[in-house]
Structure formats: structure tokens, C-alpha cells
């Protein structure tokens, strides 16, 4: 239930955003990994607990889909569909009666804001609301001064300084276009006046639209008090209309996030060249090198090092993890002091336990690497569970897919797998087993056994020299070396040296 001094918020998000030249509705374009509408919703949440009115139109289904996905963060809210986008005034006309008729959202003042100003801060919006109340105003608008105000509505003031109206860029005279104070598009309006004014809006302008801004002049003419709260942080008020604005806002948001991280003790080698999403947390004394991208619900512990050009998406890293250069981690868990990379790809569902190592050109998918185990070079392991202190040799591949189904590979503790081994799943290697280099494992290997499957080696003495002579007579042997054909077989295949990978 709303209290007498309650505030409800209406977010305008129905516009197509034609100038974005995109198939995605404008408010779903992301800034620092969160759609602009999400930023607006969270901002609105800081000033009201009432249901937030969200006006949707273009791409309504997509917008609703996004809100539903994130509903826990944003609830409660009411979607109001504006089927035809006849202007910002028309948008408020759709939402106001819905909120005003509902006992949980009826309020005596309404904050109207746009879904396309994602840098607006909670400090600014609460300053606006406080100013409105302290002035006892009927309507208060947020303004700022811009060096280049073109495209925005200009705030026209009387000689005495009081606001008389807002004129849109397209409707402004040459003289009005000189005005550098602009309308940010965020307002606080008393409910009874808002209701009355909405009923009187007319589409009399260059665009033939219902401009919400017309209610400012209506308030002045009705003798109501109109106040303006001007913010000096003009960047904050940037409305995104094109992808050029989007990049500008993105850059500023990234700068703020990096600044907050550094103030919290994260070392960022080159703050202009890291990309960290909103929800990401990074522990103290972690070092982020240039080109690092941290996305989604990623949590990075303390004392980690993330080297150049690595991307970590929705993953959890424990204390002291090292991610070498150019790695990609997605929905992975990496326990403390594990080392990944360089150039490793850790795909969803993988868990790398404490002090394990995943090295160069290794790809893991739904694979668990036990404590202290190593997969150091050139491997693909999918749907695999690896125990503790296992060494997986260079070039080891799990054949986890037969064209129809995925199958599991289990490698128990203390197993040593030589280089260039294929494990044809489903298969299990028992504890302490040894797999010879070059083996194709098709059957389970019992604990502490040697598994080997390869053709015995034959050395044909002199064959290489004779072949050379045949193809290039100038290289014919002169001292009889290699003249006789003699074949030798090793006595046992098993006695061959095992190439090891470390
Ligand atoms: C608006 C203001 C302008 C201000 C600028 C600040 C009006 C008439 N003009 O202009 O004074 O300087 O914002 O950024 O209000 N929307 C709807 N339904 C519609 C039309 C728009 O929901 O029918 C939504 C859009 O999705 C957007 C917001 O309202 O989130 C602003 O619309 P936009 O077309 O960007 O208005 P501007 O021309 O930028
Ligand atoms: Ca705009």
C-alpha cells in the first residue's frame, strides 16, 4: 500500500529507437553487460517499492522476456503496452491510469523517466525528488548544460529565471537552439495535476506527437510551481539515441566500474582496456592485465592474476588463481591457486580444483580436474572426471561423442596418461594406472595396471638411405652403409621408453 507521500515511477521504453538502426528494441541494448532498461529499473527501485510502470511497445515481447528473466531483481512491476508510439506524452497517458487505479501503485507523486539514460545515478534522482519536495513544486524537471545540445529539448526560462517551457529540437527557433540547458527527460509530477494535464495533451508540433514536455508549459499557465534541478554531471544525462551514444555511455560506465574496483583494491594495469560487467565482483589485490574481459555473474577471488586478453564469463575463481594470456572461461569454477593457460578454453560445467594446471591449447567441456592434476598441453577433454594428482600427457583426447550420444570418461587418482592417448568413452581408468603413449583406450583399465594398444615398432636398417639413393642417385651410399637390408624387432613392445609429458 502506498503512503500519503509515496512515489511511483513510470519508465518510458516503448520507442523503436529508429536511430539505433537495429532489430533489437533500443532499451535492450546493453551497457556494461546490462540492458539499458535494467539500469532504469534498478534506478527506479532506489526511489520506490511500489510497482514500477514500464511502457513497452516496439519489441514488447522481447522486453517482457528480459524483465521476466530478471524479475527477482525488478519486481514488482506492471507492463503497459503502448501499441502505437504516438509520443512520450501518449506513453505516460497509457501508464498513469494503470498505476493510479491500483492500490499498490497509486501515489501522490510520479517520477517519469526514460529507459534510454543508463548513466543516471541514484544520487541525482534522489536529489531531484528531494528538491521537488523542498520547493513544494507541482512539477520538477531535471536539466543540465551541454556544450552541444543539439537533438535535445531546450529549457526555455523567463528573464527572472523561472522555467516557462521545453521546446523540442525540431520545433525550436534558431534563437531557441542557442540555449544550452537541456531537458534530461526525468520529471517529478504531482498526481492530481498529472492526471488533468494528460487529459489535455495535443499533438501540435513538427512530429505530430503527444509530447510529455508540453505539460511543463501547461503547469506554468495554470499558475503551478515548476522547478528545475540542474545537474553538473552532464555525462550522466546522456540519452542514447544512436550507437555512437551507446559507445559513449558504455565507455563512461566502464570507467566508473574500473574506478570502483581500483578504489576497492583491485590492480588494473590499463583501466581503459579492461571490460568488466556490472554484476562482476573482484577481490582485493587481484591484477587485471590489458584486454581482460569479465562478464556475467563472474566472481574473482583475492590475489588472482588475469593476464592479457583473457575472457571470463559467468565463472567463479578462488583465491590466487592465475589465468595466463588469451584464455576463454565460460560458466566454470576454478578453485584456489589453480593455473590456466595460456590459450586454454574452459567451457561450461568445468571445475578445476585446487592447484590443478590446465595448460596451452587445452579445451575442457563439462570436465572436472582434481586437486593437483595437470592437463598441460594440446588436449580435448569432454564429459570427463579426473581425480587427484593425475598427469594427462600432451595431445590426449577424449572421444566423448559417437555422433549420437555423449559418454563419460573417468580417470581416477594418481593415473599417468602418456602423450597422444585417445580415450574412447565410456571408459574408466582405475586408480594409479599407467596408459602408454600413443594408446587408444577402448576398454576400462584396472587400477595400477598398464594400458597399452599400439603396433609394435619395426626398425628397418638402411631403408632410409636406400630410398634416398633411389630418388636421388647423387646421394647413393659410397661406403656400403645401409647396403644390406636387415630388420629388427624389439623383443617386447612394453619395454619401449614412455615419452613423458610434464
Ligand atoms: C525526449 C524529450 C526531450 C529530451 C530527451 C532526453 C519529449 C517530447 N522529448 O526526446 O525533451 O531532451 O528525451 O533524452 O519527451 N517513448 C515511448 N513511447 C513513445 C515515444 C517514446 O515509450 O511513443 C520512450 C522511448 O522508448 C524512450 C523515451 O520515451 O525511452 C524517450 O523517447 P525519445 O524518442 O528518445 O525522445 P527524444 O526525442 O530523445
Ligand atoms: Ca532519447
Short mmCIF file of N, CA, C and O in Angstrom, two decimals, residues 266-381:
data_model
loop_
_atom_site.label_atom_id
_atom_site.label_comp_id
_atom_site.label_asym_id
_atom_site.label_seq_id
_atom_site.Cartn_x
_atom_site.Cartn_y
_atom_site.Cartn_z
N UNK A 266 41.64 -3.48 -6.33
CA UNK A 266 41.98 -4.29 -7.50
C UNK A 266 43.02 -3.52 -8.31
O UNK A 266 42.89 -2.31 -8.50
N UNK A 267 44.08 -4.21 -8.77
CA UNK A 267 45.08 -3.55 -9.60
C UNK A 267 44.67 -3.70 -11.06
O UNK A 267 44.49 -4.82 -11.54
N UNK A 268 44.50 -2.58 -11.73
CA UNK A 268 44.14 -2.63 -13.16
C UNK A 268 45.27 -1.95 -13.93
O UNK A 268 45.49 -0.75 -13.78
N UNK A 269 45.99 -2.73 -14.71
CA UNK A 269 47.20 -2.22 -15.35
C UNK A 269 46.87 -1.08 -16.32
O UNK A 269 47.55 -0.08 -16.35
N UNK A 270 45.80 -1.25 -17.10
CA UNK A 270 45.39 -0.20 -18.03
C UNK A 270 43.86 -0.11 -18.02
O UNK A 270 43.18 -0.83 -18.73
N UNK A 271 43.34 0.78 -17.16
CA UNK A 271 41.88 0.83 -16.95
C UNK A 271 41.08 1.07 -18.23
O UNK A 271 39.92 0.70 -18.31
N UNK A 272 41.69 1.69 -19.21
CA UNK A 272 40.95 1.95 -20.45
C UNK A 272 40.76 0.67 -21.26
O UNK A 272 40.01 0.64 -22.21
N UNK A 273 41.50 -0.36 -20.91
CA UNK A 273 41.47 -1.56 -21.75
C UNK A 273 40.98 -2.81 -21.02
O UNK A 273 41.31 -3.92 -21.43
N UNK A 274 40.23 -2.64 -19.95
CA UNK A 274 39.55 -3.80 -19.39
C UNK A 274 38.05 -3.56 -19.48
O UNK A 274 37.59 -2.42 -19.47
N UNK A 275 37.30 -4.65 -19.60
CA UNK A 275 35.86 -4.58 -19.75
C UNK A 275 35.27 -5.44 -18.64
O UNK A 275 35.41 -6.66 -18.65
N UNK A 276 34.65 -4.79 -17.67
CA UNK A 276 34.09 -5.53 -16.54
C UNK A 276 32.60 -5.21 -16.43
O UNK A 276 32.22 -4.05 -16.32
N UNK A 277 31.79 -6.25 -16.49
CA UNK A 277 30.34 -6.06 -16.37
C UNK A 277 29.96 -5.71 -14.94
O UNK A 277 30.68 -5.96 -14.00
N UNK A 278 28.71 -5.19 -14.86
CA UNK A 278 28.16 -4.77 -13.60
C UNK A 278 28.19 -5.74 -12.46
O UNK A 278 28.60 -5.43 -11.36
N UNK A 279 27.72 -6.95 -12.73
CA UNK A 279 27.50 -7.90 -11.63
C UNK A 279 28.79 -8.53 -11.15
O UNK A 279 28.80 -9.25 -10.16
N UNK A 280 29.89 -8.30 -11.88
CA UNK A 280 31.15 -8.98 -11.58
C UNK A 280 31.72 -8.46 -10.25
O UNK A 280 31.69 -7.26 -9.98
N UNK A 281 32.26 -9.38 -9.43
CA UNK A 281 32.98 -8.94 -8.24
C UNK A 281 34.44 -9.41 -8.37
O UNK A 281 34.70 -10.49 -8.91
N UNK A 282 35.35 -8.58 -7.90
CA UNK A 282 36.78 -8.91 -8.00
C UNK A 282 37.42 -8.63 -6.64
O UNK A 282 37.22 -7.56 -6.05
N UNK A 283 38.18 -9.61 -6.14
CA UNK A 283 38.79 -9.47 -4.81
C UNK A 283 40.01 -8.55 -4.81
O UNK A 283 40.63 -8.29 -5.84
N UNK A 284 40.34 -8.14 -3.61
CA UNK A 284 41.47 -7.24 -3.38
C UNK A 284 42.78 -7.86 -3.88
O UNK A 284 42.97 -9.07 -3.79
N UNK A 285 43.67 -7.02 -4.38
CA UNK A 285 45.00 -7.43 -4.85
C UNK A 285 44.98 -8.37 -6.05
O UNK A 285 46.01 -8.95 -6.39
N UNK A 286 43.86 -8.51 -6.65
CA UNK A 286 43.84 -9.22 -7.94
C UNK A 286 44.34 -8.25 -9.00
O UNK A 286 44.10 -7.04 -8.91
N UNK A 287 45.08 -8.79 -9.98
CA UNK A 287 45.66 -7.94 -11.04
C UNK A 287 44.97 -8.25 -12.36
O UNK A 287 44.90 -9.41 -12.78
N UNK A 288 44.44 -7.23 -13.00
CA UNK A 288 43.82 -7.39 -14.31
C UNK A 288 44.72 -6.74 -15.35
O UNK A 288 44.99 -5.54 -15.30
N UNK A 289 45.19 -7.54 -16.29
CA UNK A 289 46.08 -7.03 -17.35
C UNK A 289 45.24 -6.51 -18.52
O UNK A 289 44.05 -6.76 -18.61
N UNK A 290 45.90 -5.79 -19.44
CA UNK A 290 45.14 -5.20 -20.56
C UNK A 290 44.38 -6.24 -21.38
O UNK A 290 44.86 -7.34 -21.60
N UNK A 291 43.21 -5.85 -21.81
CA UNK A 291 42.42 -6.70 -22.68
C UNK A 291 41.58 -7.74 -21.95
O UNK A 291 40.92 -8.55 -22.58
N UNK A 292 41.58 -7.70 -20.63
CA UNK A 292 40.78 -8.67 -19.87
C UNK A 292 39.30 -8.28 -19.97
O UNK A 292 38.94 -7.11 -19.88
N UNK A 293 38.45 -9.29 -20.17
CA UNK A 293 37.00 -9.09 -20.23
C UNK A 293 36.37 -9.99 -19.16
O UNK A 293 36.56 -11.20 -19.19
N UNK A 294 35.65 -9.40 -18.24
CA UNK A 294 34.98 -10.17 -17.18
C UNK A 294 33.48 -9.94 -17.32
O UNK A 294 33.01 -8.82 -17.19
N UNK A 295 32.75 -11.02 -17.62
CA UNK A 295 31.34 -10.85 -17.98
C UNK A 295 30.41 -11.63 -17.06
O UNK A 295 30.82 -12.59 -16.41
N UNK A 296 29.13 -11.28 -17.14
CA UNK A 296 28.08 -12.05 -16.48
C UNK A 296 28.26 -12.09 -14.97
O UNK A 296 28.74 -11.15 -14.36
N UNK A 297 27.85 -13.21 -14.38
CA UNK A 297 27.87 -13.34 -12.92
C UNK A 297 29.23 -13.86 -12.46
O UNK A 297 29.31 -14.85 -11.73
N UNK A 298 30.30 -13.23 -12.90
CA UNK A 298 31.64 -13.72 -12.56
C UNK A 298 32.06 -13.22 -11.18
O UNK A 298 31.82 -12.07 -10.83
N UNK A 299 32.69 -14.12 -10.43
CA UNK A 299 33.24 -13.74 -9.11
C UNK A 299 34.70 -14.13 -9.10
O UNK A 299 35.03 -15.31 -9.23
N UNK A 300 35.56 -13.16 -8.89
CA UNK A 300 37.00 -13.41 -8.89
C UNK A 300 37.51 -13.20 -7.46
O UNK A 300 37.24 -12.16 -6.86
N UNK A 301 38.27 -14.14 -6.95
CA UNK A 301 38.77 -14.05 -5.58
C UNK A 301 39.91 -13.04 -5.44
O UNK A 301 40.27 -12.34 -6.37
N UNK A 302 40.50 -13.04 -4.26
CA UNK A 302 41.64 -12.14 -3.99
C UNK A 302 42.92 -12.74 -4.54
O UNK A 302 43.03 -13.95 -4.73
N UNK A 303 43.88 -11.86 -4.81
CA UNK A 303 45.23 -12.29 -5.22
C UNK A 303 45.24 -13.15 -6.47
O UNK A 303 46.09 -14.03 -6.60
N UNK A 304 44.32 -12.93 -7.36
CA UNK A 304 44.37 -13.64 -8.65
C UNK A 304 45.16 -12.79 -9.64
O UNK A 304 45.33 -11.58 -9.45
N UNK A 305 45.66 -13.43 -10.70
CA UNK A 305 46.28 -12.68 -11.79
C UNK A 305 45.56 -13.11 -13.06
O UNK A 305 45.48 -14.30 -13.36
N UNK A 306 45.03 -12.13 -13.77
CA UNK A 306 44.38 -12.46 -15.05
C UNK A 306 45.15 -11.71 -16.13
O UNK A 306 45.17 -10.48 -16.16
N UNK A 307 45.84 -12.48 -16.96
CA UNK A 307 46.74 -11.87 -17.93
C UNK A 307 46.01 -11.43 -19.20
O UNK A 307 44.82 -11.66 -19.35
N UNK A 308 46.78 -10.85 -20.08
CA UNK A 308 46.23 -10.11 -21.22
C UNK A 308 45.25 -10.93 -22.06
O UNK A 308 45.46 -12.11 -22.32
N UNK A 309 44.19 -10.26 -22.47
CA UNK A 309 43.25 -10.78 -23.47
C UNK A 309 42.53 -12.05 -23.06
O UNK A 309 42.17 -12.85 -23.92
N UNK A 310 42.32 -12.26 -21.78
CA UNK A 310 41.52 -13.40 -21.35
C UNK A 310 40.09 -12.95 -21.08
O UNK A 310 39.86 -11.85 -20.60
N UNK A 311 39.14 -13.84 -21.43
CA UNK A 311 37.73 -13.51 -21.21
C UNK A 311 37.13 -14.53 -20.25
O UNK A 311 37.22 -15.73 -20.47
N UNK A 312 36.54 -14.04 -19.19
CA UNK A 312 35.95 -14.91 -18.17
C UNK A 312 34.46 -14.58 -18.08
O UNK A 312 34.09 -13.44 -17.77
N UNK A 313 33.61 -15.55 -18.39
CA UNK A 313 32.17 -15.32 -18.42
C UNK A 313 31.49 -16.18 -17.36
O UNK A 313 31.69 -17.40 -17.33
N UNK A 314 30.70 -15.54 -16.51
CA UNK A 314 29.88 -16.26 -15.50
C UNK A 314 30.63 -17.40 -14.84
O UNK A 314 30.15 -18.52 -14.77
N UNK A 315 31.83 -17.12 -14.35
CA UNK A 315 32.66 -18.14 -13.72
C UNK A 315 33.06 -17.69 -12.32
O UNK A 315 33.01 -16.50 -12.01
N UNK A 316 33.47 -18.66 -11.51
CA UNK A 316 33.89 -18.35 -10.14
C UNK A 316 35.34 -18.78 -9.97
O UNK A 316 35.69 -19.94 -10.20
N UNK A 317 36.19 -17.83 -9.59
CA UNK A 317 37.61 -18.11 -9.40
C UNK A 317 37.97 -17.92 -7.93
O UNK A 317 37.67 -16.87 -7.35
N UNK A 318 38.62 -18.91 -7.35
CA UNK A 318 39.04 -18.80 -5.95
C UNK A 318 40.28 -17.92 -5.79
O UNK A 318 40.79 -17.35 -6.75
N UNK A 319 40.76 -17.88 -4.58
CA UNK A 319 41.91 -17.04 -4.26
C UNK A 319 43.17 -17.54 -4.98
O UNK A 319 43.42 -18.73 -5.09
N UNK A 320 43.96 -16.59 -5.47
CA UNK A 320 45.27 -16.93 -6.00
C UNK A 320 45.27 -17.69 -7.32
O UNK A 320 46.26 -18.32 -7.68
N UNK A 321 44.18 -17.65 -8.04
CA UNK A 321 44.14 -18.33 -9.35
C UNK A 321 44.92 -17.48 -10.36
O UNK A 321 44.90 -16.26 -10.31
N UNK A 322 45.63 -18.17 -11.25
CA UNK A 322 46.32 -17.45 -12.33
C UNK A 322 45.70 -17.88 -13.66
O UNK A 322 45.63 -19.07 -13.96
N UNK A 323 45.23 -16.90 -14.39
CA UNK A 323 44.76 -17.16 -15.76
C UNK A 323 45.79 -16.51 -16.67
O UNK A 323 45.94 -15.29 -16.68
N UNK A 324 46.51 -17.35 -17.41
CA UNK A 324 47.52 -16.80 -18.32
C UNK A 324 46.85 -16.15 -19.53
O UNK A 324 45.63 -16.16 -19.65
N UNK A 325 47.66 -15.68 -20.45
CA UNK A 325 47.16 -14.89 -21.58
C UNK A 325 46.18 -15.66 -22.47
O UNK A 325 46.32 -16.85 -22.66
N UNK A 326 45.25 -14.91 -23.03
CA UNK A 326 44.37 -15.38 -24.11
C UNK A 326 43.57 -16.64 -23.79
O UNK A 326 43.49 -17.55 -24.60
N UNK A 327 42.99 -16.69 -22.60
CA UNK A 327 42.13 -17.83 -22.25
C UNK A 327 40.66 -17.43 -22.37
O UNK A 327 40.33 -16.25 -22.26
N UNK A 328 39.79 -18.44 -22.55
CA UNK A 328 38.36 -18.21 -22.52
C UNK A 328 37.76 -19.15 -21.48
O UNK A 328 37.95 -20.37 -21.57
N UNK A 329 37.08 -18.61 -20.49
CA UNK A 329 36.42 -19.43 -19.47
C UNK A 329 34.94 -19.10 -19.48
O UNK A 329 34.57 -17.92 -19.44
N UNK A 330 34.10 -20.14 -19.55
CA UNK A 330 32.66 -19.90 -19.56
C UNK A 330 32.01 -20.80 -18.53
O UNK A 330 32.18 -22.02 -18.56
N UNK A 331 31.23 -20.21 -17.63
CA UNK A 331 30.49 -20.97 -16.61
C UNK A 331 31.36 -22.06 -16.00
O UNK A 331 30.99 -23.23 -15.95
N UNK A 332 32.53 -21.66 -15.56
CA UNK A 332 33.48 -22.61 -14.99
C UNK A 332 33.74 -22.24 -13.53
O UNK A 332 33.50 -21.11 -13.11
N UNK A 333 34.23 -23.23 -12.78
CA UNK A 333 34.65 -22.97 -11.41
C UNK A 333 36.13 -23.32 -11.31
O UNK A 333 36.54 -24.40 -11.73
N UNK A 334 36.91 -22.41 -10.78
CA UNK A 334 38.35 -22.65 -10.67
C UNK A 334 38.73 -22.41 -9.21
O UNK A 334 38.59 -21.31 -8.70
N UNK A 335 39.18 -23.47 -8.55
CA UNK A 335 39.50 -23.34 -7.12
C UNK A 335 40.87 -22.70 -6.92
O UNK A 335 41.66 -22.56 -7.85
N UNK A 336 41.16 -22.38 -5.68
CA UNK A 336 42.33 -21.57 -5.36
C UNK A 336 43.64 -22.14 -5.92
O UNK A 336 43.85 -23.35 -5.99
N UNK A 337 44.47 -21.22 -6.32
CA UNK A 337 45.83 -21.50 -6.78
C UNK A 337 45.91 -22.39 -8.01
O UNK A 337 46.98 -22.93 -8.33
N UNK A 338 44.84 -22.59 -8.69
CA UNK A 338 44.92 -23.32 -9.97
C UNK A 338 45.51 -22.36 -11.02
O UNK A 338 45.45 -21.14 -10.87
N UNK A 339 46.10 -22.96 -12.05
CA UNK A 339 46.71 -22.16 -13.12
C UNK A 339 46.13 -22.60 -14.46
O UNK A 339 46.11 -23.80 -14.76
N UNK A 340 45.65 -21.64 -15.21
CA UNK A 340 45.02 -21.94 -16.50
C UNK A 340 45.76 -21.19 -17.60
O UNK A 340 46.08 -20.03 -17.43
N UNK A 341 45.99 -21.87 -18.73
CA UNK A 341 46.51 -21.19 -19.90
C UNK A 341 48.01 -21.23 -20.00
O UNK A 341 48.67 -21.93 -19.23
N UNK A 342 48.59 -20.52 -20.95
CA UNK A 342 47.91 -19.61 -21.89
C UNK A 342 47.10 -20.36 -22.94
O UNK A 342 47.32 -21.54 -23.16
N UNK A 343 46.16 -19.63 -23.53
CA UNK A 343 45.37 -20.11 -24.64
C UNK A 343 44.60 -21.38 -24.32
O UNK A 343 44.63 -22.35 -25.07
N UNK A 344 43.92 -21.39 -23.21
CA UNK A 344 43.07 -22.53 -22.85
C UNK A 344 41.61 -22.12 -23.01
O UNK A 344 41.27 -20.94 -22.89
N UNK A 345 40.77 -23.10 -23.26
CA UNK A 345 39.34 -22.86 -23.42
C UNK A 345 38.60 -23.75 -22.43
O UNK A 345 38.56 -24.98 -22.60
N UNK A 346 38.06 -23.15 -21.40
CA UNK A 346 37.37 -23.92 -20.36
C UNK A 346 35.88 -23.65 -20.51
O UNK A 346 35.41 -22.55 -20.24
N UNK A 347 35.18 -24.68 -20.99
CA UNK A 347 33.77 -24.49 -21.36
C UNK A 347 32.82 -24.84 -20.22
O UNK A 347 33.23 -25.35 -19.19
N UNK A 348 31.52 -24.53 -20.40
CA UNK A 348 30.57 -24.65 -19.30
C UNK A 348 30.60 -25.99 -18.59
O UNK A 348 30.76 -27.05 -19.20
N UNK A 349 30.42 -25.90 -17.29
CA UNK A 349 30.30 -27.10 -16.47
C UNK A 349 31.65 -27.67 -16.04
O UNK A 349 31.70 -28.75 -15.46
N UNK A 350 32.71 -26.96 -16.31
CA UNK A 350 34.02 -27.48 -15.92
C UNK A 350 34.40 -26.98 -14.53
O UNK A 350 34.08 -25.85 -14.16
N UNK A 351 35.08 -27.84 -13.79
CA UNK A 351 35.53 -27.48 -12.44
C UNK A 351 37.00 -27.83 -12.34
O UNK A 351 37.38 -28.98 -12.54
N UNK A 352 37.82 -26.86 -12.04
CA UNK A 352 39.25 -27.09 -11.90
C UNK A 352 39.57 -26.95 -10.42
O UNK A 352 39.39 -25.87 -9.85
N UNK A 353 40.02 -28.02 -9.81
CA UNK A 353 40.23 -27.96 -8.36
C UNK A 353 41.58 -27.33 -8.01
O UNK A 353 42.41 -27.04 -8.87
N UNK A 354 41.77 -27.19 -6.73
CA UNK A 354 42.92 -26.52 -6.14
C UNK A 354 44.24 -26.99 -6.75
O UNK A 354 44.48 -28.18 -6.92
N UNK A 355 45.07 -26.03 -7.09
CA UNK A 355 46.43 -26.27 -7.58
C UNK A 355 46.50 -27.15 -8.83
O UNK A 355 47.55 -27.71 -9.13
N UNK A 356 45.40 -27.31 -9.50
CA UNK A 356 45.46 -28.06 -10.77
C UNK A 356 46.00 -27.13 -11.85
O UNK A 356 46.00 -25.90 -11.68
N UNK A 357 46.49 -27.73 -12.95
CA UNK A 357 47.01 -26.92 -14.06
C UNK A 357 46.38 -27.35 -15.37
O UNK A 357 46.31 -28.54 -15.67
N UNK A 358 45.92 -26.37 -16.08
CA UNK A 358 45.33 -26.61 -17.41
C UNK A 358 46.12 -25.71 -18.36
O UNK A 358 46.06 -24.49 -18.24
N UNK A 359 46.88 -26.33 -19.26
CA UNK A 359 47.86 -25.53 -19.99
C UNK A 359 47.49 -25.13 -21.40
O UNK A 359 46.31 -24.99 -21.75
N UNK A 360 48.52 -24.99 -22.21
CA UNK A 360 48.41 -24.44 -23.56
C UNK A 360 47.46 -25.23 -24.46
O UNK A 360 47.56 -26.44 -24.54
N UNK A 361 46.61 -24.55 -25.15
CA UNK A 361 45.74 -25.15 -26.16
C UNK A 361 45.01 -26.38 -25.62
O UNK A 361 44.95 -27.42 -26.25
N UNK A 362 44.48 -26.23 -24.43
CA UNK A 362 43.66 -27.30 -23.85
C UNK A 362 42.21 -26.83 -23.85
O UNK A 362 41.92 -25.69 -23.49
N UNK A 363 41.32 -27.71 -24.30
CA UNK A 363 39.90 -27.42 -24.26
C UNK A 363 39.22 -28.40 -23.32
O UNK A 363 39.42 -29.61 -23.43
N UNK A 364 38.46 -27.86 -22.38
CA UNK A 364 37.72 -28.71 -21.44
C UNK A 364 36.24 -28.42 -21.59
O UNK A 364 35.85 -27.25 -21.74
N UNK A 365 35.41 -29.44 -21.56
CA UNK A 365 33.96 -29.24 -21.55
C UNK A 365 33.37 -30.17 -20.52
O UNK A 365 33.68 -31.36 -20.53
N UNK A 366 32.55 -29.68 -19.62
CA UNK A 366 31.94 -30.48 -18.54
C UNK A 366 32.98 -31.43 -17.97
O UNK A 366 32.74 -32.64 -17.90
N UNK A 367 34.11 -30.89 -17.60
CA UNK A 367 35.20 -31.74 -17.13
C UNK A 367 35.69 -31.24 -15.79
O UNK A 367 35.84 -30.03 -15.58
N UNK A 368 35.93 -32.21 -14.90
CA UNK A 368 36.42 -31.88 -13.57
C UNK A 368 37.88 -32.32 -13.51
O UNK A 368 38.21 -33.45 -13.86
N UNK A 369 38.74 -31.41 -13.09
CA UNK A 369 40.16 -31.74 -12.97
C UNK A 369 40.48 -31.70 -11.47
O UNK A 369 40.36 -30.65 -10.83
N UNK A 370 40.89 -32.84 -10.93
CA UNK A 370 41.08 -32.95 -9.47
C UNK A 370 42.27 -32.16 -8.96
O UNK A 370 43.13 -31.69 -9.72
N UNK A 371 42.33 -32.06 -7.65
CA UNK A 371 43.37 -31.29 -6.98
C UNK A 371 44.76 -31.75 -7.43
O UNK A 371 45.07 -32.93 -7.46
N UNK A 372 45.57 -30.79 -7.81
CA UNK A 372 46.97 -31.06 -8.17
C UNK A 372 47.16 -31.78 -9.50
O UNK A 372 48.28 -32.11 -9.87
N UNK A 373 46.09 -32.03 -10.22
CA UNK A 373 46.24 -32.74 -11.51
C UNK A 373 46.65 -31.76 -12.60
O UNK A 373 46.46 -30.56 -12.50
N UNK A 374 47.24 -32.34 -13.68
CA UNK A 374 47.76 -31.50 -14.76
C UNK A 374 47.27 -31.98 -16.11
O UNK A 374 47.35 -33.17 -16.41
N UNK A 375 46.79 -31.03 -16.88
CA UNK A 375 46.46 -31.28 -18.29
C UNK A 375 47.19 -30.15 -19.00
O UNK A 375 46.66 -29.06 -19.17
N UNK A 376 48.44 -30.41 -19.36
CA UNK A 376 49.27 -29.25 -19.69
C UNK A 376 49.34 -28.84 -21.16
O UNK A 376 49.63 -27.70 -21.45
N UNK A 377 49.11 -29.78 -22.07
CA UNK A 377 49.34 -29.39 -23.47
C UNK A 377 48.34 -30.03 -24.42
O UNK A 377 48.14 -31.23 -24.38
N UNK A 378 47.76 -29.23 -25.30
CA UNK A 378 47.13 -29.71 -26.52
C UNK A 378 46.12 -30.83 -26.33
O UNK A 378 46.19 -31.85 -27.02
N UNK A 379 45.18 -30.67 -25.42
CA UNK A 379 44.22 -31.75 -25.16
C UNK A 379 42.79 -31.29 -25.36
O UNK A 379 42.49 -30.10 -25.22
N UNK A 380 41.91 -32.26 -25.68
CA UNK A 380 40.48 -32.01 -25.57
C UNK A 380 39.90 -33.03 -24.60
O UNK A 380 40.00 -34.23 -24.83
N UNK A 381 39.32 -32.56 -23.54
CA UNK A 381 38.67 -33.45 -22.58
C UNK A 381 37.23 -32.98 -22.40
O UNK A 381 36.97 -31.85 -22.01
#
